[in-house]
Short mmCIF file of C-alpha atoms in Angstrom, two decimals:
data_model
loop_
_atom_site.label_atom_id
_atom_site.label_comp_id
_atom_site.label_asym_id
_atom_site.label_seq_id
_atom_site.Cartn_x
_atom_site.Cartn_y
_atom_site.Cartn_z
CA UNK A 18 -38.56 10.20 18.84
CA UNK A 19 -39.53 12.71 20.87
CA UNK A 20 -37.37 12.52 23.81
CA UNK A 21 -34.18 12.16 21.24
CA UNK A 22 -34.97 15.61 20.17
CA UNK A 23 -35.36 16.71 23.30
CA UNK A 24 -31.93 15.43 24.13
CA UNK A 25 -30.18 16.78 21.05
CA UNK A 26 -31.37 20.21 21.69
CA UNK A 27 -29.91 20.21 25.10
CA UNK A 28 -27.15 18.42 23.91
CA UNK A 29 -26.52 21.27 20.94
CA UNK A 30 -27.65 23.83 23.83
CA UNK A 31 -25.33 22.83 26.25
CA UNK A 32 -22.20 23.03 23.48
CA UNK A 33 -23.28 26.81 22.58
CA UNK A 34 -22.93 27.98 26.04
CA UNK A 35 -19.67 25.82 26.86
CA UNK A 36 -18.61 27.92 23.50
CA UNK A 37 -19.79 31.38 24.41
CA UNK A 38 -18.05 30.97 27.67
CA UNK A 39 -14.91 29.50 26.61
CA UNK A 40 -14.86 32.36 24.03
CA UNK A 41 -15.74 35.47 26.58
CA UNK A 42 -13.12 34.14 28.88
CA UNK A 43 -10.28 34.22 26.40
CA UNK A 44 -11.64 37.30 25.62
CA UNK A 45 -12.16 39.28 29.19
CA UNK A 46 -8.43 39.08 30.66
CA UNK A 47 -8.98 39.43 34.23
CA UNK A 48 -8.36 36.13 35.55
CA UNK A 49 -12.24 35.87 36.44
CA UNK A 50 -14.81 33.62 35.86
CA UNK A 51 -18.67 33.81 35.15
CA UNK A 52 -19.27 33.05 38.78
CA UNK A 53 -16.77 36.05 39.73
CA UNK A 54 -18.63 38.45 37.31
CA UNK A 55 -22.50 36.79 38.44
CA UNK A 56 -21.15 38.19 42.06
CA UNK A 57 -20.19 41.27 41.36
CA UNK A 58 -23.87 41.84 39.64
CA UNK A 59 -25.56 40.89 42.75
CA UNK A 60 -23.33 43.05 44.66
CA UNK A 61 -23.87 46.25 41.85
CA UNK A 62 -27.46 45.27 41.91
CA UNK A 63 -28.77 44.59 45.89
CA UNK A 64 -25.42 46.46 47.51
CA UNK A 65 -23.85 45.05 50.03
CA UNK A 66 -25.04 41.52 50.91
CA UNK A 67 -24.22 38.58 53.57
CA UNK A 68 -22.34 36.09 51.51
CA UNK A 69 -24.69 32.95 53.11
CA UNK A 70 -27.76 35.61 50.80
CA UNK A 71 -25.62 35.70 47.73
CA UNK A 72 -24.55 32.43 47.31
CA UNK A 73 -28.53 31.51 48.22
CA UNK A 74 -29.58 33.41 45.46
CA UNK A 75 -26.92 32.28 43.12
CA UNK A 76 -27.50 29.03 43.65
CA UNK A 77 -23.97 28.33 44.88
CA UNK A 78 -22.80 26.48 47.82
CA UNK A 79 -21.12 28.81 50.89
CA UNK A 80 -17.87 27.08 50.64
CA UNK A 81 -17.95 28.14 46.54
CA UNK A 82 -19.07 31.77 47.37
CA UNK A 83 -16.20 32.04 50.03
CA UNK A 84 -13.52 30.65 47.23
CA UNK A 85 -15.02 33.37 45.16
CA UNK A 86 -15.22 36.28 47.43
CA UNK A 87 -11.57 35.70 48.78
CA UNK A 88 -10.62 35.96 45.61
CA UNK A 89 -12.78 38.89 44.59
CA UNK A 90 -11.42 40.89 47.42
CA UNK A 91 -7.60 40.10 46.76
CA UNK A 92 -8.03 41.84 43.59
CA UNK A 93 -9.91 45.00 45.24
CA UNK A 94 -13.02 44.40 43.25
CA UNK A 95 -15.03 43.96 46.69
CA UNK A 96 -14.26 44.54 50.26
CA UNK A 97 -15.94 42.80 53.08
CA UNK A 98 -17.68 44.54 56.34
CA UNK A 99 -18.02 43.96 59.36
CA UNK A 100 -21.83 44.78 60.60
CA UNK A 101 -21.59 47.23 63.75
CA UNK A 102 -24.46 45.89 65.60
CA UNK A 103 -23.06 42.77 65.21
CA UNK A 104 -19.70 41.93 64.59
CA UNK A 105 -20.21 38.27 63.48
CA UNK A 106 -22.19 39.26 60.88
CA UNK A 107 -20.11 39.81 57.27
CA UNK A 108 -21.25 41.14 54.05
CA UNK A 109 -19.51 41.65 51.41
CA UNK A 110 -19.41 44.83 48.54
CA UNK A 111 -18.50 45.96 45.75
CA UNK A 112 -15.54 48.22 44.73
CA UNK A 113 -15.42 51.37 42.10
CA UNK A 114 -13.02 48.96 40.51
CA UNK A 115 -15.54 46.01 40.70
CA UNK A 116 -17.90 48.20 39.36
CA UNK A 117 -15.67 48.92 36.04
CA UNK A 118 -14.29 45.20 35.55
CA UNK A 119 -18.69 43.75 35.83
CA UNK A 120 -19.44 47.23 33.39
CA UNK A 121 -16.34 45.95 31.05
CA UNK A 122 -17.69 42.37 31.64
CA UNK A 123 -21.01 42.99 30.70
CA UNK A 124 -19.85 44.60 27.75
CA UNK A 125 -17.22 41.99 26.46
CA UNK A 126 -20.52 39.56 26.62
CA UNK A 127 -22.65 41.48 24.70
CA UNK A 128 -20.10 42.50 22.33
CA UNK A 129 -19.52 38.57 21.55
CA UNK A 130 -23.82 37.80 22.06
CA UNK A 131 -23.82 39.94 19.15
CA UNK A 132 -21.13 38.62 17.14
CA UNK A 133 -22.97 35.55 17.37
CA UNK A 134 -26.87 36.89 16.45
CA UNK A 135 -25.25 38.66 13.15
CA UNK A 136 -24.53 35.19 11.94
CA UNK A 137 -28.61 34.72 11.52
CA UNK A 138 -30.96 36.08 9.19
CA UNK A 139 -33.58 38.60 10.61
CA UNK A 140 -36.11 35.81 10.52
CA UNK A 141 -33.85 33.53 12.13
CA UNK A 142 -33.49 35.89 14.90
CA UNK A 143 -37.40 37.01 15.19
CA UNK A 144 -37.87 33.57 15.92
CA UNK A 145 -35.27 32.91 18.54
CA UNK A 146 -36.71 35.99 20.29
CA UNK A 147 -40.12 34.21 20.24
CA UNK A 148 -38.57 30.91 21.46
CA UNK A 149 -36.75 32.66 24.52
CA UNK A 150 -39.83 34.82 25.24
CA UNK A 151 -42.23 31.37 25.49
CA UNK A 152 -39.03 29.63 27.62
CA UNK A 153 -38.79 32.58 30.04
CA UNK A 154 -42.43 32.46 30.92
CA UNK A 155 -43.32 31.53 34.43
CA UNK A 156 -46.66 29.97 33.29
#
């Protein structure tokens, strides 16, 4: 019985989040993705970064994180750099116009998160808080 639960809460998990992303994307018209945006935050947050790092800490393959950053830099919201020690080494950074489509991203997402959380009561939402605060411990 137990492991049925298990499963439906993953299962009902798994359909929120296809929803929340299938709603911010028709929502954010930029042609990006969540991947695209997820970038761009590493970049805003560590600066400029080998791509081999990002897609490391991103969990993404290199071949991915290339598809992405070609077509991050296309659209001028990063630029890549050649190291001057060594010229084989890339990294890749963000753009002042990166920097306002992530600050619009992050915005259109929590402009929709809260959409959402105004749907439950207060108690309803107290105890979500208490569920993702016990899930995001590192115990």
């Amino acid at each position: 019985m137990e492991e049925q639960n298990i499963f439906e809460l993953i299962h009902n998990m798994d359909n929120f989040t296809n929803k929340l992303i299938i709603q911010w994307n028709k929502s954010f018209n930029e042609d990006l993705g969540v991947s695209h945006v997820l970038v761009l935050s590493h970049l805003n947050q560590n600066g400029k970064s080998r791509p081999s790092d990002i897609a490391k800490q991103l969990g993404l393959t290199p071949p991915t994180l290339s598809y992405l950053a070609d077509k991050l830099v296309a659209k001028k919201l990063a630029v890549r750099i050649v190291d001057e020690a060594d010229r084989r080494i890339i990294y890749l950074n963000i753009t002042d116009k990166g920097i306002e489509v992530l600050e619009r991203a992050i915005l259109e997402g929590q402009k929709l998160r809260k959409n959402l959380f105004q749907k439950l009561t207060e108690e309803d939402r107290a105890q979500l808080a208490n569920i993702f605060e016990k899930m995001n411990r590192e115990d």
